[in-house]
Short mmCIF file of C-alpha atoms in Angstrom, two decimals:
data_model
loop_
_atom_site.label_atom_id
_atom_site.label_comp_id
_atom_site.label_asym_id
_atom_site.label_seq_id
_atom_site.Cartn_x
_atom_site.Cartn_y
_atom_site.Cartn_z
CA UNK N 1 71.71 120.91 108.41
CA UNK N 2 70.85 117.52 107.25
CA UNK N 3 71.59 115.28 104.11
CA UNK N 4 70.39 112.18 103.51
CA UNK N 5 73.14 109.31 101.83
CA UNK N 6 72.00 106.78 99.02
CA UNK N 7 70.80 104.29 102.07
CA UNK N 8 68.86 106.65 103.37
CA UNK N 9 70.71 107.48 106.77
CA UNK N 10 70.68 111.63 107.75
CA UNK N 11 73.91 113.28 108.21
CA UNK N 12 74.43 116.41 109.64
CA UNK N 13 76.80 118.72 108.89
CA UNK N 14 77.86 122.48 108.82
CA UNK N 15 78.90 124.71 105.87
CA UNK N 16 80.29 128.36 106.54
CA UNK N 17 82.24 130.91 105.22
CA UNK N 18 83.11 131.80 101.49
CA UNK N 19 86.37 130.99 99.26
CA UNK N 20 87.95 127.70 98.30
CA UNK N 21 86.43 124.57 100.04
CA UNK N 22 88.29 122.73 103.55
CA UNK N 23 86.53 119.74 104.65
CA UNK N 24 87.33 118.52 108.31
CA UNK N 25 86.83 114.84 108.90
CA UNK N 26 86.45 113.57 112.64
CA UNK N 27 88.19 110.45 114.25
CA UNK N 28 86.27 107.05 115.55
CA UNK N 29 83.79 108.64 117.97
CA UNK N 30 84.48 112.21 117.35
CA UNK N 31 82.34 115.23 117.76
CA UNK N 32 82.17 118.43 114.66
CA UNK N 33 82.44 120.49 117.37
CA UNK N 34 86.29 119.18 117.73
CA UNK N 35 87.44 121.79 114.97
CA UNK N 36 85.34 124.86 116.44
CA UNK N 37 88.25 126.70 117.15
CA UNK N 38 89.76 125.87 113.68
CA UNK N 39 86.34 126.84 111.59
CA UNK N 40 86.86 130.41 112.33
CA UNK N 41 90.10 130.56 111.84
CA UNK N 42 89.92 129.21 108.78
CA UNK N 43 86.95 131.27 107.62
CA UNK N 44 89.21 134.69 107.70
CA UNK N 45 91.50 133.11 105.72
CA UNK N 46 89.24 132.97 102.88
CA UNK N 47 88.22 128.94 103.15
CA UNK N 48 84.72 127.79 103.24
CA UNK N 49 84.37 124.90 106.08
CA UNK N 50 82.48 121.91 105.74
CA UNK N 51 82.29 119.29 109.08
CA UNK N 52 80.25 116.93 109.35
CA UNK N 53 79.71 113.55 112.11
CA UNK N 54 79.56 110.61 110.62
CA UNK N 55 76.34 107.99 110.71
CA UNK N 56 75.89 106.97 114.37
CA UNK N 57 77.58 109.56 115.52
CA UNK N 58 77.59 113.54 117.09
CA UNK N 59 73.92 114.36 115.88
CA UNK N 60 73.94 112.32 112.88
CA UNK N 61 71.49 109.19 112.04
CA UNK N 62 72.11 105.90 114.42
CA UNK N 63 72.46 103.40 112.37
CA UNK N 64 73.38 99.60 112.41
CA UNK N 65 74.67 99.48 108.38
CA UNK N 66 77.08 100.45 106.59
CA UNK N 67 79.88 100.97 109.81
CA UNK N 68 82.91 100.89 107.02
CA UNK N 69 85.34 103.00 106.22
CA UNK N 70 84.28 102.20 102.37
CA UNK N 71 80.72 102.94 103.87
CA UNK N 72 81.66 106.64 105.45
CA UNK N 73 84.18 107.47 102.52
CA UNK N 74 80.76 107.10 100.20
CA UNK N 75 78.93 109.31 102.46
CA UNK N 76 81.70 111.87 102.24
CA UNK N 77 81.93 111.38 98.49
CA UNK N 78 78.02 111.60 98.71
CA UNK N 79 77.99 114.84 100.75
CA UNK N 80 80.26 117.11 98.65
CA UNK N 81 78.90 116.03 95.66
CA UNK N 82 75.38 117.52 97.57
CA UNK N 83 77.29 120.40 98.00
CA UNK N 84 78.53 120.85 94.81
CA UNK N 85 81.97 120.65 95.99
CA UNK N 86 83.90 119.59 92.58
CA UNK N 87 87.57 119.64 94.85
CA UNK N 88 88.45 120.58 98.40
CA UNK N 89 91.31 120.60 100.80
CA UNK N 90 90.43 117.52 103.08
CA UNK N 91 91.72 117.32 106.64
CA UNK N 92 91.40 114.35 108.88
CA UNK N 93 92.48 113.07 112.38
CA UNK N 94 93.03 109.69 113.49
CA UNK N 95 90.36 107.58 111.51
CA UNK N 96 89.14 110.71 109.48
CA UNK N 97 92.66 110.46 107.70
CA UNK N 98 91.66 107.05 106.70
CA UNK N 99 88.54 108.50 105.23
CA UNK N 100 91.16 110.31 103.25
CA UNK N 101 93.04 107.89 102.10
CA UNK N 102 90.27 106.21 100.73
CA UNK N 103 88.79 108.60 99.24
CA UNK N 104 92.25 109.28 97.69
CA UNK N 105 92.13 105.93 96.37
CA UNK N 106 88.98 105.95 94.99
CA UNK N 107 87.55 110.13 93.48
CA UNK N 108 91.20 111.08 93.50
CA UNK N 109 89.93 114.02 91.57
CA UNK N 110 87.94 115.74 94.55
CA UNK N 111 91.32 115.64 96.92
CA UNK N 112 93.25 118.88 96.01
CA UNK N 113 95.58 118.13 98.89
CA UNK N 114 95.50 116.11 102.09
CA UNK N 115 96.10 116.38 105.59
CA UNK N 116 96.74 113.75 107.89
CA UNK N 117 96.74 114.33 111.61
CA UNK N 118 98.18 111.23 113.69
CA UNK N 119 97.26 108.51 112.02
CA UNK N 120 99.43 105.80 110.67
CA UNK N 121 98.42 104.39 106.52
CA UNK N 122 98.82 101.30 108.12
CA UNK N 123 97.61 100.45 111.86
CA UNK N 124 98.50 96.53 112.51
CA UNK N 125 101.94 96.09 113.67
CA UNK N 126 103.93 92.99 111.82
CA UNK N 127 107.65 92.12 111.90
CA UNK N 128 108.19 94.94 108.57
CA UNK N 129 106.28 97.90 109.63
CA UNK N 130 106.90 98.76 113.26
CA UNK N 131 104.68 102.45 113.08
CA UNK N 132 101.28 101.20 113.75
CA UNK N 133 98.93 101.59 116.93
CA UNK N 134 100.42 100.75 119.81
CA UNK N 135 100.73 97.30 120.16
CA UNK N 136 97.93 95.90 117.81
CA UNK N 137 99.56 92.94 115.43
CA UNK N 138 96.63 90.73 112.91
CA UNK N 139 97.06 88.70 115.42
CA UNK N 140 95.24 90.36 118.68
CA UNK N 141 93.54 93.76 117.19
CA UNK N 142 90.00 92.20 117.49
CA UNK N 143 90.13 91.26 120.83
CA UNK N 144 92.02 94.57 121.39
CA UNK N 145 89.20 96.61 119.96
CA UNK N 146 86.69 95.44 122.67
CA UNK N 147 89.01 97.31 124.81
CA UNK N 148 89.51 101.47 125.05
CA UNK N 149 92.60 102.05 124.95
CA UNK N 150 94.21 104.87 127.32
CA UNK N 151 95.83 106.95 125.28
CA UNK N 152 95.54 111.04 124.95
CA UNK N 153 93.79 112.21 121.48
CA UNK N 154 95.59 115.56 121.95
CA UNK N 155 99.49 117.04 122.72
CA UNK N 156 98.39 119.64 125.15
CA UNK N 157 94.87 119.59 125.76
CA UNK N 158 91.62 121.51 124.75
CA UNK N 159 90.84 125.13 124.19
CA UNK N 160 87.84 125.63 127.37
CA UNK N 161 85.66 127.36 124.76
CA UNK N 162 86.47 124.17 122.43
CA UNK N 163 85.93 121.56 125.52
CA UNK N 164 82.64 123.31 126.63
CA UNK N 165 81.05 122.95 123.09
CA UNK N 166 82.56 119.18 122.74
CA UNK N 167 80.90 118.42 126.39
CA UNK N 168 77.48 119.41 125.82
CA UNK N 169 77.63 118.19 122.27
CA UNK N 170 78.84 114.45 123.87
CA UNK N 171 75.84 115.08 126.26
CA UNK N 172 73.08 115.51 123.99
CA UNK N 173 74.18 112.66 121.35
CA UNK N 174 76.54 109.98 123.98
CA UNK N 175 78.64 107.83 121.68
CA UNK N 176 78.15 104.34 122.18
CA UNK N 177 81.86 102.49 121.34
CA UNK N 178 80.39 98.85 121.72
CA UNK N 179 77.55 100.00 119.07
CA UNK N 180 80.26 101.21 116.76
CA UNK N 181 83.50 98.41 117.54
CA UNK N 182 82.96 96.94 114.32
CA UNK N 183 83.76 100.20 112.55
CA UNK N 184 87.12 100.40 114.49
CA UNK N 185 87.50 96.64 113.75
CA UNK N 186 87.52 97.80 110.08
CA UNK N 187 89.46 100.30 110.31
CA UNK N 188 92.22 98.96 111.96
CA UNK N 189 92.58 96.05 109.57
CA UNK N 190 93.07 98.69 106.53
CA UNK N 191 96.00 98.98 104.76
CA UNK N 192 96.48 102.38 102.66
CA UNK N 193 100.11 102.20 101.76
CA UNK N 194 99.75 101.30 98.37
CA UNK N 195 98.15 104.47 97.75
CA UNK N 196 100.28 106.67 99.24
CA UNK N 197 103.03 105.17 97.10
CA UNK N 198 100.91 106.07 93.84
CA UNK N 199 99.32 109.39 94.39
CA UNK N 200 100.87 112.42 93.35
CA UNK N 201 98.29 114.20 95.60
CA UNK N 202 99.52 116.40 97.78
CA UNK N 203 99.93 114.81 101.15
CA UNK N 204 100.90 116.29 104.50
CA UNK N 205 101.10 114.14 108.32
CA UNK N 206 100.69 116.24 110.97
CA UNK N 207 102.28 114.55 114.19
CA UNK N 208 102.63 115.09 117.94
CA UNK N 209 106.20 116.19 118.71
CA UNK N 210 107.00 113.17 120.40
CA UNK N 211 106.12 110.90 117.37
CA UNK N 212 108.09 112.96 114.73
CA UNK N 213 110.94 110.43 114.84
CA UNK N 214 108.42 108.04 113.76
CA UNK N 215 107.02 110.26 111.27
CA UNK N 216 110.91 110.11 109.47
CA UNK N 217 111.30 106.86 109.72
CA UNK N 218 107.76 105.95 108.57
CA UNK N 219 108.56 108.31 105.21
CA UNK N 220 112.08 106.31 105.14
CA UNK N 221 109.84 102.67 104.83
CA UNK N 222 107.28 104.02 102.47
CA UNK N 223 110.31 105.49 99.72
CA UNK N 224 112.09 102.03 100.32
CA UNK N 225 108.83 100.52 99.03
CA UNK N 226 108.31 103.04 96.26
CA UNK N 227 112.04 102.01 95.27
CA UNK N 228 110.95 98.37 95.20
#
């Protein structure tokens, strides 16, 4: 199905199932077809399942505007108000969790709770906050971001049903990461600890096993800021 945002770009998303609302927001260059294993599941627990792709990407609108996280948090905001979704459960990996967070910051009303899978409310690396990506600082993340970085999106790898669908869906729309760096320039210079100190949403990180030390110590910085 397709909706069309306030500057006119299509979207195209999925709704199924009945019962209370789950929206599933993909990571920088991600495919809907990531959570297919998940929508189902989810659908006999009594949640109706919205995904979506974001503009140029999976089989949404290519488009050369609006490649901002402020941009894509409208079109979610956008979207569920289409849907008549008045509060959901929002999920989000990697940059979909930054989605979140700004979508925390700004309807704070439609998040009934949020969960974060791996990603970090702050990605630059500086001499106070040591639980960013990798090795990106202010000072080399732009010249970084012309680079893919070889890293594994997931713990133990895909479900073959789940990697089938993402491989023909990859075939029929190919994302193009030079078309789309600027996003991903944006995004990594965001900064969403402030809100995390202030919202009394619900708010769960979902981490790889070998990251949950950083995970503690992360929560350990963010209450010594609260404090402050």
């Amino acid at each position: 199905m397709l909706f069309k945002t306030s500057d006119n770009v299509k979207i195209n998303y999925e709704l199924t199932g009945k019962g209370k609302p789950i929206v599933l927001v993909n990571g920088f260059g991600a495919y809907q077809e990531i959570w297919s294993a998940q929508v189902p599941f989810l659908n006999k627990l009594g949640y109706q399942v919205l995904t979506y792709d974001h503009r140029n990407m999976g089989k949404s609108q290519r488009t050369e505007k609006g490649h901002t996280i402020e941009r894509l948090t409208q079109d979610l905001n956008e979207l569920t108000s289409f849907l008549k979704i008045k509060q959901a459960i929002f999920m989000g990996h990697s940059m979909g969790a930054s989605i979140i967070f700004c979508l925390m910051k700004n309807n704070p009303k439609l998040v009934k709770q949020a969960l974060l899978i791996d990603q970090s409310p702050k990605m630059l690396n500086d001499e106070n906050w040591k639980y960013g990506f990798m090795d990106y600082t202010k000072e080399n993340y732009l010249k970084k971001c012309q680079e893919r970085p070889r890293v594994h999106e997931t713990y133990n790898g895909l479900d073959d049903n789940v990697y089938a669908k993402l491989m023909k869906a990859k075939k029929a729309n190919p994302f193009n990461r030079k078309d789309n760096v600027d996003l991903l320039e944006n995004h990594m210079s965001l900064d969403w600890r402030r809100v995390l100190e202030k919202t009394t949403i619900p708010t769960t990180f979902l981490l790889q096993r070998k990251v949950l030390i950083i995970e503690r110590d992360m929560k350990r910085s963010l209450n010594k800021r609260i404090a402050e």
